[in-house]
Short mmCIF file of C-alpha atoms in Angstrom, two decimals:
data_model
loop_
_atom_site.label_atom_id
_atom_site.label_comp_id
_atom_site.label_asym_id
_atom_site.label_seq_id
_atom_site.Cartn_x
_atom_site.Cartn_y
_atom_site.Cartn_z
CA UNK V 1 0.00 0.00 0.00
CA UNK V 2 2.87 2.69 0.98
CA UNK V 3 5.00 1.90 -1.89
CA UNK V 4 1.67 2.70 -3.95
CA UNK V 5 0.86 5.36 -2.58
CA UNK V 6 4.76 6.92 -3.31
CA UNK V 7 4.77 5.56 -6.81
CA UNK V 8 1.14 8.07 -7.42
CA UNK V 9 -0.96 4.72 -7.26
CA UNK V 10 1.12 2.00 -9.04
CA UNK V 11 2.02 -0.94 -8.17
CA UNK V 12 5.51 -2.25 -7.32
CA UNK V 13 6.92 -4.75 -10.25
CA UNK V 14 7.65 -8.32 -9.01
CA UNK V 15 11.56 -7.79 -9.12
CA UNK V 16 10.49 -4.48 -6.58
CA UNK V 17 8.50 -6.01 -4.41
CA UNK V 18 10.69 -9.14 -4.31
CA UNK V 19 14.03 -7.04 -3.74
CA UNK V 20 11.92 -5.18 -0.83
CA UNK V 21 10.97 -8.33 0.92
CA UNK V 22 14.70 -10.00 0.53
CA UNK V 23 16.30 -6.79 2.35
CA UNK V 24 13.88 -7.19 5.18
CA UNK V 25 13.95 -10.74 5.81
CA UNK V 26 16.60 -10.91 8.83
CA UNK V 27 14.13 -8.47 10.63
CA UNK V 28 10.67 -10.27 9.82
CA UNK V 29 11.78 -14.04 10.10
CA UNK V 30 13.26 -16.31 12.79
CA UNK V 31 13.93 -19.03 9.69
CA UNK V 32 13.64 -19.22 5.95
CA UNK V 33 15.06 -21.84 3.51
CA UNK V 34 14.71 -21.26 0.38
CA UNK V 35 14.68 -24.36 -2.02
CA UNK V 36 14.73 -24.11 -5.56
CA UNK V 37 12.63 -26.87 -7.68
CA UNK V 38 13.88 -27.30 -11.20
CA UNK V 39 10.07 -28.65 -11.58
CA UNK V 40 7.53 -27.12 -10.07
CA UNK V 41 5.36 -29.21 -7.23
CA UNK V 42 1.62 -28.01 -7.45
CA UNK V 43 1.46 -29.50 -3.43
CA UNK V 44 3.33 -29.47 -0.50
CA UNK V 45 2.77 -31.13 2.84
CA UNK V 46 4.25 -31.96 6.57
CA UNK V 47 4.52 -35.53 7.22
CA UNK V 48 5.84 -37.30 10.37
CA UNK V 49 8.20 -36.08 12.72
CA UNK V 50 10.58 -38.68 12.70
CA UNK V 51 13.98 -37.03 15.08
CA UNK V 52 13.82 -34.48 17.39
CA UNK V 53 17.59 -32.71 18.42
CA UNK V 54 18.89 -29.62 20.19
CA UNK V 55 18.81 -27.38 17.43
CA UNK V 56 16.71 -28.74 14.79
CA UNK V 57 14.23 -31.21 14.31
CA UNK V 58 13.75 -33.74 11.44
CA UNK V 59 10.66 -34.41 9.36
CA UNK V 60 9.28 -35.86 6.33
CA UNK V 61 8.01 -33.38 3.56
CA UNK V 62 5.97 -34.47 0.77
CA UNK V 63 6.35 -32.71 -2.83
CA UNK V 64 6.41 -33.71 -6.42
CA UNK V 65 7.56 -32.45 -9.49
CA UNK V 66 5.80 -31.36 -12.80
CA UNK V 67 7.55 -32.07 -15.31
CA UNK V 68 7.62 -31.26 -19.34
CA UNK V 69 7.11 -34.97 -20.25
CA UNK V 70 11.11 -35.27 -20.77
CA UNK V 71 10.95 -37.46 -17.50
CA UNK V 72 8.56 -38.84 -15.75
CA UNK V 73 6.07 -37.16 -13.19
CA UNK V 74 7.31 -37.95 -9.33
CA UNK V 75 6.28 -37.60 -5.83
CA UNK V 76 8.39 -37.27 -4.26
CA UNK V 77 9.18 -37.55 -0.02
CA UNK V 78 12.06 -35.57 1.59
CA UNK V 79 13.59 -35.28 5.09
CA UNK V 80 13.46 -31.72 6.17
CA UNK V 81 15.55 -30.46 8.96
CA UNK V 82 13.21 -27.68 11.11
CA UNK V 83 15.55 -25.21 12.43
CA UNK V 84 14.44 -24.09 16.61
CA UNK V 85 13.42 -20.81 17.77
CA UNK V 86 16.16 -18.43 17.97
CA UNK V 87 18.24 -20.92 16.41
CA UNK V 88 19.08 -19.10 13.52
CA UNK V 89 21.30 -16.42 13.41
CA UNK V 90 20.58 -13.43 11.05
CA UNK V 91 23.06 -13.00 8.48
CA UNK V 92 22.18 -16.83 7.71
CA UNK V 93 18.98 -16.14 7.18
CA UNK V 94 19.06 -13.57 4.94
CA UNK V 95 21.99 -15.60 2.87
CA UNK V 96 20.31 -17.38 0.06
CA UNK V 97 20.68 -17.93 -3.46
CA UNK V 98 17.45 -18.31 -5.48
CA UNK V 99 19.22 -20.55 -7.78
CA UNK V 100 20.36 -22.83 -5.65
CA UNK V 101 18.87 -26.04 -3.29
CA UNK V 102 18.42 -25.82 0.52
CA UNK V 103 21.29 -28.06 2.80
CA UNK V 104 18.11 -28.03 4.86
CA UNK V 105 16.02 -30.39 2.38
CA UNK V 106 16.92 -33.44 0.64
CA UNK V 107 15.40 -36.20 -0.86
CA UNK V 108 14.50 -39.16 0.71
CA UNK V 109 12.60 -41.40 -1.49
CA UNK V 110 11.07 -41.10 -5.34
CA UNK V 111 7.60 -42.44 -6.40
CA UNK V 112 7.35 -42.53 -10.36
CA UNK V 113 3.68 -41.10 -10.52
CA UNK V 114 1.09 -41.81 -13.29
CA UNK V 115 0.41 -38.15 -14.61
CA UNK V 116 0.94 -34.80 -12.77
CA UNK V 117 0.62 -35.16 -8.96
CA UNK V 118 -2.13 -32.00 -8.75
CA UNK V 119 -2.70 -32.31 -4.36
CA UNK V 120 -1.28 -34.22 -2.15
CA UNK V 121 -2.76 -35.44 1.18
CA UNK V 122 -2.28 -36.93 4.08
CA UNK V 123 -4.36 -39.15 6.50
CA UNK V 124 -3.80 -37.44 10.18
CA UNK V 125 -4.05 -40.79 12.00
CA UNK V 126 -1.30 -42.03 9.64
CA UNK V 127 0.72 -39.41 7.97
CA UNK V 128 2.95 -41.77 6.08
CA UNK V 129 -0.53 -42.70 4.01
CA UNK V 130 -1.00 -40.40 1.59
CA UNK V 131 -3.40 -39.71 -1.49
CA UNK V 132 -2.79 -38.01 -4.64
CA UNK V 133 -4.78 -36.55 -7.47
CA UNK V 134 -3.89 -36.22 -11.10
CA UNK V 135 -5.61 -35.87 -14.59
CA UNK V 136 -7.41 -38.56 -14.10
CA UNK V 137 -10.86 -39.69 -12.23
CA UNK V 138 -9.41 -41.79 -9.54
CA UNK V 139 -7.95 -41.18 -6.67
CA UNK V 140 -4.42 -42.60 -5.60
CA UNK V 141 -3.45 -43.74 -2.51
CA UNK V 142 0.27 -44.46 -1.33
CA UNK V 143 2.13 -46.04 2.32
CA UNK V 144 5.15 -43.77 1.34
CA UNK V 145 7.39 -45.52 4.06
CA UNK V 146 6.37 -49.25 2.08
CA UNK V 147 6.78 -47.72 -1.76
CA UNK V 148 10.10 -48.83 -3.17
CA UNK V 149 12.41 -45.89 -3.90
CA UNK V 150 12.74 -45.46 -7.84
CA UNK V 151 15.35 -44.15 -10.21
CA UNK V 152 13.77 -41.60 -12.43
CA UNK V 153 14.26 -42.06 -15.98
CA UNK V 154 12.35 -42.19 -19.14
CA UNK V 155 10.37 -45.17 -20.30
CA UNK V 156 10.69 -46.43 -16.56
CA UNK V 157 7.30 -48.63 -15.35
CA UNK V 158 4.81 -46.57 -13.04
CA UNK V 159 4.86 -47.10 -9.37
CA UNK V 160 2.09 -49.21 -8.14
CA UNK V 161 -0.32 -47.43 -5.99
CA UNK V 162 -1.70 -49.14 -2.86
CA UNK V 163 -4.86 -47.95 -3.36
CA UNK V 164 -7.33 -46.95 -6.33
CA UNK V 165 -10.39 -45.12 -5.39
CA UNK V 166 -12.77 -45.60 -7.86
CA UNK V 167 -16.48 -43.36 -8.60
CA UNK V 168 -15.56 -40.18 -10.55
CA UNK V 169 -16.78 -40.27 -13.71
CA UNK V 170 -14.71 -37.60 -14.83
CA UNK V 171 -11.33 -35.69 -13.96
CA UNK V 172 -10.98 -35.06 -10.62
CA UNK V 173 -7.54 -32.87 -10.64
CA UNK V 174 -7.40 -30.67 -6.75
CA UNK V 175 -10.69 -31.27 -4.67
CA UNK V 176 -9.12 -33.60 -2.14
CA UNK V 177 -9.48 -34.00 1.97
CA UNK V 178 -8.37 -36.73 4.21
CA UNK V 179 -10.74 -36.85 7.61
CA UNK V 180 -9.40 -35.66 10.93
CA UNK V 181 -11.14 -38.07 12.64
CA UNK V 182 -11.76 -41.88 10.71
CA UNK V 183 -9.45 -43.25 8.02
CA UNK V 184 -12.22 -41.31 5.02
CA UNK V 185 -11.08 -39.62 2.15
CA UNK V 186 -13.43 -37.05 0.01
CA UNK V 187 -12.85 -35.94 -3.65
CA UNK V 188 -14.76 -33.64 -6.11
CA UNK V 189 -14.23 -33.21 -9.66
CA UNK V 190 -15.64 -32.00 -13.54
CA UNK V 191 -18.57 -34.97 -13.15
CA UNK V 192 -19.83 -31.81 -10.57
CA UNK V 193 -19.75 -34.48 -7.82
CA UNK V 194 -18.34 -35.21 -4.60
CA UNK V 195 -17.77 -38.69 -3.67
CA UNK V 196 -16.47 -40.32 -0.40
CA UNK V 197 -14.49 -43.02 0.35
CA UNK V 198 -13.62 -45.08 3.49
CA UNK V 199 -10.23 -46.94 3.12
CA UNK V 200 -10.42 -48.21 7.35
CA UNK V 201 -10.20 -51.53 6.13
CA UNK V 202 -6.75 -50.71 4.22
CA UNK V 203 -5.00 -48.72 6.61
CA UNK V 204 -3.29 -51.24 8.41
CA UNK V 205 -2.30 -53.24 5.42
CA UNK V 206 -1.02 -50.89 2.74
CA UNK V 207 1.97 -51.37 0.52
CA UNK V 208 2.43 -54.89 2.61
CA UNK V 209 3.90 -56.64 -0.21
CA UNK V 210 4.43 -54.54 -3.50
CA UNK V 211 4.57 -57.15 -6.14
CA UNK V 212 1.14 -59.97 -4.60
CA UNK V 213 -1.41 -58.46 -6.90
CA UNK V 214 -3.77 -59.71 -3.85
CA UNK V 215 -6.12 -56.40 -2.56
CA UNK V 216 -4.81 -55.66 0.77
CA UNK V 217 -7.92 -55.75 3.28
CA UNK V 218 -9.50 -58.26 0.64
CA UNK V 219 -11.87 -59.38 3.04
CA UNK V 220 -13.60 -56.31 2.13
CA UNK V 221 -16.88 -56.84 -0.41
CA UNK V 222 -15.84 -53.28 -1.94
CA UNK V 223 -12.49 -54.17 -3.43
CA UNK V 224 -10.96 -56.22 -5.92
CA UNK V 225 -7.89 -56.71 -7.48
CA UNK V 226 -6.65 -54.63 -10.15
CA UNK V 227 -2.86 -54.85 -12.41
CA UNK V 228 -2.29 -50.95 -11.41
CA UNK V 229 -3.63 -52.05 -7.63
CA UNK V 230 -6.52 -52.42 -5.59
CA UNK V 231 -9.57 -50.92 -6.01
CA UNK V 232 -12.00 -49.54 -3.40
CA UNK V 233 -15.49 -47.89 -3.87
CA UNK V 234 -16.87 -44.96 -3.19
CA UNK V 235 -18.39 -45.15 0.10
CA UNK V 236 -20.71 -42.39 -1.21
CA UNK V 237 -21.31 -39.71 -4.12
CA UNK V 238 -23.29 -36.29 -3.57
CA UNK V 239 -24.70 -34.31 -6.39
CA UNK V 240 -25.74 -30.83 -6.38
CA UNK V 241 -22.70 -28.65 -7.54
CA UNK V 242 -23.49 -27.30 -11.63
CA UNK V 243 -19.84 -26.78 -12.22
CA UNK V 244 -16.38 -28.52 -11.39
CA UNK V 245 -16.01 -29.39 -7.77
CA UNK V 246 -12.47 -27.21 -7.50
CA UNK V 247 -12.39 -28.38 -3.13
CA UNK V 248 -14.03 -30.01 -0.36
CA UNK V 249 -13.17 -30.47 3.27
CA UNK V 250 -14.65 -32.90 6.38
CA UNK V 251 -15.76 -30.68 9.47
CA UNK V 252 -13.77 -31.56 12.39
CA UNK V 253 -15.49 -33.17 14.55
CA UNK V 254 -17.72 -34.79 12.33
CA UNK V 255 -16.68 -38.16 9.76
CA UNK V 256 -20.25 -37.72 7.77
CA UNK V 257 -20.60 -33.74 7.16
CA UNK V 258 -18.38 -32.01 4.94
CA UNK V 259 -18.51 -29.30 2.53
CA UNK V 260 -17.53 -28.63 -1.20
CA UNK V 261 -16.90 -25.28 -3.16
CA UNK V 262 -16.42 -24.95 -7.29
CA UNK V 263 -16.93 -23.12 -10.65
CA UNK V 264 -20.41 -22.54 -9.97
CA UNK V 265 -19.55 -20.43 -7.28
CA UNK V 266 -21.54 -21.94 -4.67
CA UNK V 267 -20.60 -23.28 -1.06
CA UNK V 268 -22.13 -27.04 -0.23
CA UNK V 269 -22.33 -28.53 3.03
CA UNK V 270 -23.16 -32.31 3.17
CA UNK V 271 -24.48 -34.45 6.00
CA UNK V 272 -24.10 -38.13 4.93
CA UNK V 273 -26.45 -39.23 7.75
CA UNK V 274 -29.40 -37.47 5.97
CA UNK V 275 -28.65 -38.41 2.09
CA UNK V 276 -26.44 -37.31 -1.08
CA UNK V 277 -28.19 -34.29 -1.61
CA UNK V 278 -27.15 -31.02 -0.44
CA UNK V 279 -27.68 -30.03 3.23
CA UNK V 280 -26.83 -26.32 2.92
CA UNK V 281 -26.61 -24.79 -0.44
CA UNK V 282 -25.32 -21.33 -0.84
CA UNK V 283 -25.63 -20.46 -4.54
CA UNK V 284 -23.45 -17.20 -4.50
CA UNK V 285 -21.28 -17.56 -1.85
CA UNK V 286 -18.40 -15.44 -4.25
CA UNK V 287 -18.64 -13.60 -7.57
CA UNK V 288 -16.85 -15.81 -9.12
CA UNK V 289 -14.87 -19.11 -9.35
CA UNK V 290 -14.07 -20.78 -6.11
CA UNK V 291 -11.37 -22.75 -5.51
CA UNK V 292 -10.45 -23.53 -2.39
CA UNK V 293 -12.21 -24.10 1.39
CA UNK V 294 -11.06 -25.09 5.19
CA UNK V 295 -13.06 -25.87 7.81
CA UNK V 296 -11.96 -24.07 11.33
CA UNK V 297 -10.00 -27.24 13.26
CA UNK V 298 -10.94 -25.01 16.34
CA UNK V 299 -14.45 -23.71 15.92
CA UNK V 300 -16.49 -25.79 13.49
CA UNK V 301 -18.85 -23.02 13.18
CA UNK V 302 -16.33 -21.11 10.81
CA UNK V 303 -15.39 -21.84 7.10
CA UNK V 304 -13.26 -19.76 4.92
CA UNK V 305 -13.58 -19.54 1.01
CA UNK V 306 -11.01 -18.12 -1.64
CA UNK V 307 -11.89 -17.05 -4.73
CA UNK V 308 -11.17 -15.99 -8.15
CA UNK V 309 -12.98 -12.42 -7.31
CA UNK V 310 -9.51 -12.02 -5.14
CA UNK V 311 -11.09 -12.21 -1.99
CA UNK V 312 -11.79 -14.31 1.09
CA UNK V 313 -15.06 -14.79 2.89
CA UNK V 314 -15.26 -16.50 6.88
CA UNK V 315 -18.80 -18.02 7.06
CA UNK V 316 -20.33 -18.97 10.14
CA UNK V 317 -22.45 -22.10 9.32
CA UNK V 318 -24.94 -21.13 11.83
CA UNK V 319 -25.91 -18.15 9.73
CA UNK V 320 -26.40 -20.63 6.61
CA UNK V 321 -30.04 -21.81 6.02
CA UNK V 322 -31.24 -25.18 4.15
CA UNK V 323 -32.57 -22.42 0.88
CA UNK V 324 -28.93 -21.03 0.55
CA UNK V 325 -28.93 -17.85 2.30
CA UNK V 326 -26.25 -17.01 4.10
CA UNK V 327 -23.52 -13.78 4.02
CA UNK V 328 -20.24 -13.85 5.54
CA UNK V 329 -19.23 -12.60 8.45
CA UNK V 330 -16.76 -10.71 6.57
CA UNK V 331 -14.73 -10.92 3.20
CA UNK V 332 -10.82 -10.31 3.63
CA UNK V 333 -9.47 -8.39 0.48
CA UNK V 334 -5.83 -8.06 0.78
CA UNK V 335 -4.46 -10.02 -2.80
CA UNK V 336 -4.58 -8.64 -5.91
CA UNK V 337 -5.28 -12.20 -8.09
CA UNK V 338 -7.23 -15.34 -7.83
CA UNK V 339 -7.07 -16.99 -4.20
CA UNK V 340 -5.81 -20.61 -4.35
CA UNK V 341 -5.45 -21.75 -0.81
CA UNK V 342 -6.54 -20.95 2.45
CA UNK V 343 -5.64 -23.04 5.64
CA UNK V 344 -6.76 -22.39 9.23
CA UNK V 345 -3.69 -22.23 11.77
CA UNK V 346 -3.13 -25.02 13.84
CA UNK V 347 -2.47 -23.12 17.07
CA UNK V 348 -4.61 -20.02 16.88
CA UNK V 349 -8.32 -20.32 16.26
CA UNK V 350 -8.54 -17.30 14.83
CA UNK V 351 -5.41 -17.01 12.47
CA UNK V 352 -5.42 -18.46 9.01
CA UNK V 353 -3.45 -18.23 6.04
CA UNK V 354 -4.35 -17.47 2.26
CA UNK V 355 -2.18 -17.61 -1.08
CA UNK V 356 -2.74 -16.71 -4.56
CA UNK V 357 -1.63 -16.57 -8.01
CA UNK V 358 -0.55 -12.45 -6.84
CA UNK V 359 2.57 -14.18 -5.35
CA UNK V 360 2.00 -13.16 -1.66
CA UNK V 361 1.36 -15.33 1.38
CA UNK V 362 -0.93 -13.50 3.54
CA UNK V 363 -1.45 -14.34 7.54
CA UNK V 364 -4.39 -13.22 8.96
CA UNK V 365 -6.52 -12.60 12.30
CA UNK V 366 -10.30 -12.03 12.05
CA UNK V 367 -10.08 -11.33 15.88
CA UNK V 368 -8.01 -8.22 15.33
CA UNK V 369 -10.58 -6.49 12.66
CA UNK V 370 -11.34 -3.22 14.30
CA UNK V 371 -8.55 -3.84 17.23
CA UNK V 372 -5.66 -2.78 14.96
CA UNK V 373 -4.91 0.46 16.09
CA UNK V 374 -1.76 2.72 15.99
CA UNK V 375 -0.13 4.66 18.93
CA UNK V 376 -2.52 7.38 18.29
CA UNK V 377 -5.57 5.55 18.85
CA UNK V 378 -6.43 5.63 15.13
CA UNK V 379 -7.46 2.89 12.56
CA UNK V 380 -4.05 1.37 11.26
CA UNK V 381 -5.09 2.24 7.40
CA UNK V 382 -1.82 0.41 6.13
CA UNK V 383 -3.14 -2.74 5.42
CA UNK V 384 -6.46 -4.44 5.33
CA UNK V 385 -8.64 -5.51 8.18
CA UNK V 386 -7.23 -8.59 10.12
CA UNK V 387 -4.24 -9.03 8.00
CA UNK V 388 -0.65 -8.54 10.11
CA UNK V 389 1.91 -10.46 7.81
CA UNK V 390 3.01 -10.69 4.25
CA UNK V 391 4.80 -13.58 3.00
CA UNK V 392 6.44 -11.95 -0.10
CA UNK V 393 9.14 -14.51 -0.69
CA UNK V 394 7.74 -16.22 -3.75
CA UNK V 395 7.67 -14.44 -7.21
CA UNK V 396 5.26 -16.52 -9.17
CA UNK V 397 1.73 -17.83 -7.47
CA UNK V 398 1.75 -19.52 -4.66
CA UNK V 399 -0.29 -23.06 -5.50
CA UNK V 400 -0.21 -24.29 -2.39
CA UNK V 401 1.00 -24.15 1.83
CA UNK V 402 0.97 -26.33 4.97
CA UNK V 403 1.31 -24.88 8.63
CA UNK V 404 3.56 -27.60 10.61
CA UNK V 405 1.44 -29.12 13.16
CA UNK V 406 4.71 -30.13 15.06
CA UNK V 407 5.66 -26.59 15.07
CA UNK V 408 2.93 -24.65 14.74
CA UNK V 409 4.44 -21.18 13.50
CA UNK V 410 6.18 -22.67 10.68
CA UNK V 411 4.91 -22.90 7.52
CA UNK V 412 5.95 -24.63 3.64
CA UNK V 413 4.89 -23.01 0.56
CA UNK V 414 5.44 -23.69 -2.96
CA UNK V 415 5.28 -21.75 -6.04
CA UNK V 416 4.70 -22.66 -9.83
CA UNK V 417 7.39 -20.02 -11.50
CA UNK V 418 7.01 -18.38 -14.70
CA UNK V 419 9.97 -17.79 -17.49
CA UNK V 420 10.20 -14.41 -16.28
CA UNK V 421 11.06 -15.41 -12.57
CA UNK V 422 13.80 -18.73 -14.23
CA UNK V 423 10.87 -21.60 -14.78
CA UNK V 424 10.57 -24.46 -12.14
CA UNK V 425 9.51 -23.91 -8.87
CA UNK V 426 10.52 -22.75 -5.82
CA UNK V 427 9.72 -23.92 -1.85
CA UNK V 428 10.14 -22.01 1.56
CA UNK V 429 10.15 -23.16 4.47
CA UNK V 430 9.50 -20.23 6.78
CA UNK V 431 8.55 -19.09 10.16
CA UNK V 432 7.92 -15.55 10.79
CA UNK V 433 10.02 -13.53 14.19
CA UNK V 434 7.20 -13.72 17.14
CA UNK V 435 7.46 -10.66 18.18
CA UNK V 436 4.73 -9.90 15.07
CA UNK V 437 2.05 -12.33 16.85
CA UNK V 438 2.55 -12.89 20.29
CA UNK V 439 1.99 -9.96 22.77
CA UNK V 440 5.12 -7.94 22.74
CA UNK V 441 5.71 -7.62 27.15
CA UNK V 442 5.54 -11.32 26.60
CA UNK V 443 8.71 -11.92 23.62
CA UNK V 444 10.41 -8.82 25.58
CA UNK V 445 10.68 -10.48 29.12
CA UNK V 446 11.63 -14.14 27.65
CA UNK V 447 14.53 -12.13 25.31
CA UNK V 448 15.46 -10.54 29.04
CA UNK V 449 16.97 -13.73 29.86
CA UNK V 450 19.26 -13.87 27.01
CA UNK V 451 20.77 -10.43 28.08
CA UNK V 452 23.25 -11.29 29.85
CA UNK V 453 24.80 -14.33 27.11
CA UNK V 454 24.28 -11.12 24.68
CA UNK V 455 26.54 -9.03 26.65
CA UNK V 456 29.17 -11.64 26.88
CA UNK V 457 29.13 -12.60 23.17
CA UNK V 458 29.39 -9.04 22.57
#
């Protein structure tokens, strides 16, 4: 906004904004890696925590990579080392070479995947069981600690998925949720439908032996055998979107209600206990396009939409009736493109995240809408309402994030880079300094008792 308002209204180029952000990153971050993808990875996602040392901390991180066709599409599973708090000294965070790869992140295993891995996601009561989406209708599911590691190179065989879930009739290329709560997993996709899936039966048995063609769980009367693996069922498929299903998500604390968003810019909410047709239907819940939803892990009264209108809207379900009215409790307009992802925080029920194709990360806090004030007592007019942090670090849109349940400030984000910003892709790892969202008495007294080591190293 300042840098608008100096430049009589226009806005700062990429290179600008980007060489901005880099100058200021010692002061705004306690950690960054930055990772650069020669393909880009359209997903990105925490798995287990696996070590846990002084300094750092060790964890899986799933990716993939795009490719041109030259070699074949992977997905790919890395061990990521998670710098502490106040680990990291400044002048190593701010040294980085966009060109080059992290020490921090290197690849663990390779999975040669059948098409373009579009999402990935993992099932929270087994994070090393993941499921993937690509141009296709089914749905892929993979034990990533049981898949054979495999050499990339062209003409090589497919990896064998552990599971197929089969009842799209059509593409289904990014609506994809795993359930907090039971071993489900939900798609949507261009048949307008949303279909669900229970693989409980699997779970335990996955990737068991790679090469018996026998359906793990077989006892099961919804699978079979299949040469590219077993098959499962839907467990369920809703109708009532008009357009491509573009996301869905479970509600916390529920296995049978969910909700959906797509190209027909409405918001769905399903109860499986009461049928497959819509149980909340709210036929203009954007102007436009919508492709992406979360469901508040801390409040299941809250959902947030982003859209292709730019913006992001917080519903409160409660507001919602069965004939599709409902407005928002307020729509967050701080990017200047299509929204692509938004994700609730994992530690703060009222702090979520958002990215979009503008480039920008933004963090935000409905609870501080109206609250932000300056020293003066006035409206802080800098910014919009509720948003206190900028992730500017990525010069191409941002396709997708993950906050780190094991450490709840820091987040992974991935972008899908242009020609103009050197192709590929690029990931972050990141974790912004807490002094921007913890109560400043509070960082100032626990810094108090590092005086004294201060004094001595200085």
């Amino acid at each position: 906004m300042k840098e608008r308002a100096e430049k009589g209204g226009e806005e700062p180029s990429v290179d600008e904004r980007y060489t901005q952000w880099k100058s200021l990153v010692p002061v705004l971050y306690d950690w960054l890696a930055n990772h650069n993808l020669v393909w880009p990875s359209l997903s990105c996602r925490w798995g287990p925590q696996f070590e846990q040392a002084t300094y750092k901390n060790r964890q899986r991180l799933y990716l993939s990579e795009q490719t041109d066709g030259s070699v074949p599409n992977t997905l790919v599973i890395a061990n990521c080392e998670v710098v502490k708090p106040r680990v990291a000294a400044a002048q190593h965070i701010s040294q980085f070479n966009e060109e080059a790869r992290s020490p921090f992140v290197k690849k663990f295993k390779t999975i040669i995947h059948p098409g373009e891995v579009n999402r990935i996601r993992e099932l929270p009561q087994d994070s090393k069981i993941v499921a993937t989406h690509t141009d296709s209708p089914d749905v892929l599911v993979w034990d990533v600690e049981s898949q054979p590691n495999r050499h990339v190179a062209l003409g090589v065989n497919n990896s064998r998925p552990d599971l197929i879930l089969t009842g799209h009739q059509d593409n289904a290329e990014f609506a994809l949720a795993m359930c907090p709560s039971e071993p489900f997993v939900l798609s949507g996709g261009k048949d307008k439908s949303v279909v669900l899936w229970s693989i409980h039966d699997h779970v335990s048995t996955l990737a068991a032996d790679q090469g018996d063609t026998k359906s793990p769980g077989s006892g099961a009367s919804n699978s079979k055998p299949s040469a590219e693996g077993p098959t499962v069922k839907a467990r369920g498929i809703f109708q009532g979107h008009d357009d491509t299903v573009e996301d869905v998500q479970f509600c916390p604390s529920s296995a049978q209600e969910f909700c959906s968003v797509g190209d027909d810019s409405c918001l769905i909410l399903w109860d499986a206990r009461t049928g497959s047709s819509p149980a909340v239907k709210v036929e203009k819940a954007h102007n436009a396009d919508l492709h992406c939803v979360d469901w508040n892990p801390h409040d299941v009264n809250y959902i947030l939409t982003g859209s292709a209108d730019n913006t992001i809207r917080m519903f409160d379900r409660r507001n919602l009736t069965s004939g599709g009215v409902g407005s928002p409790v307020h729509i967050f307009e701080g990017h200047a493109a299509a929204v692509l992802c938004v994700q609730w925080s994992p530690d703060k029920s009222s702090v979520f995240g958002s990215s979009a194709e503008d480039g920008i990360l933004n963090i935000w806090d409905h609870e501080k809408i109206g609250k932000m004030e300056d020293s003066a007592g006035r409206k802080a007019r800098a910014s919009p309402p509720g948003l206190f942090f900028r992730h500017a670090g990525h010069r191409d849109k941002v396709v997708d994030f993950h906050w780190n349940a094991a450490d709840p400030w820091t987040i992974v984000s991935v972008s899908d880079d242009g020609e103009s910003t050197g192709g590929g892709g690029t990931l972050q790892i990141w974790r912004m300094i807490d002094l921007i969202y913890r109560p400043e008495d509070e960082v100032l007294n626990e810094l108090d008792k590092f005086k004294s080591h201060l004094l001595t190293c200085s």
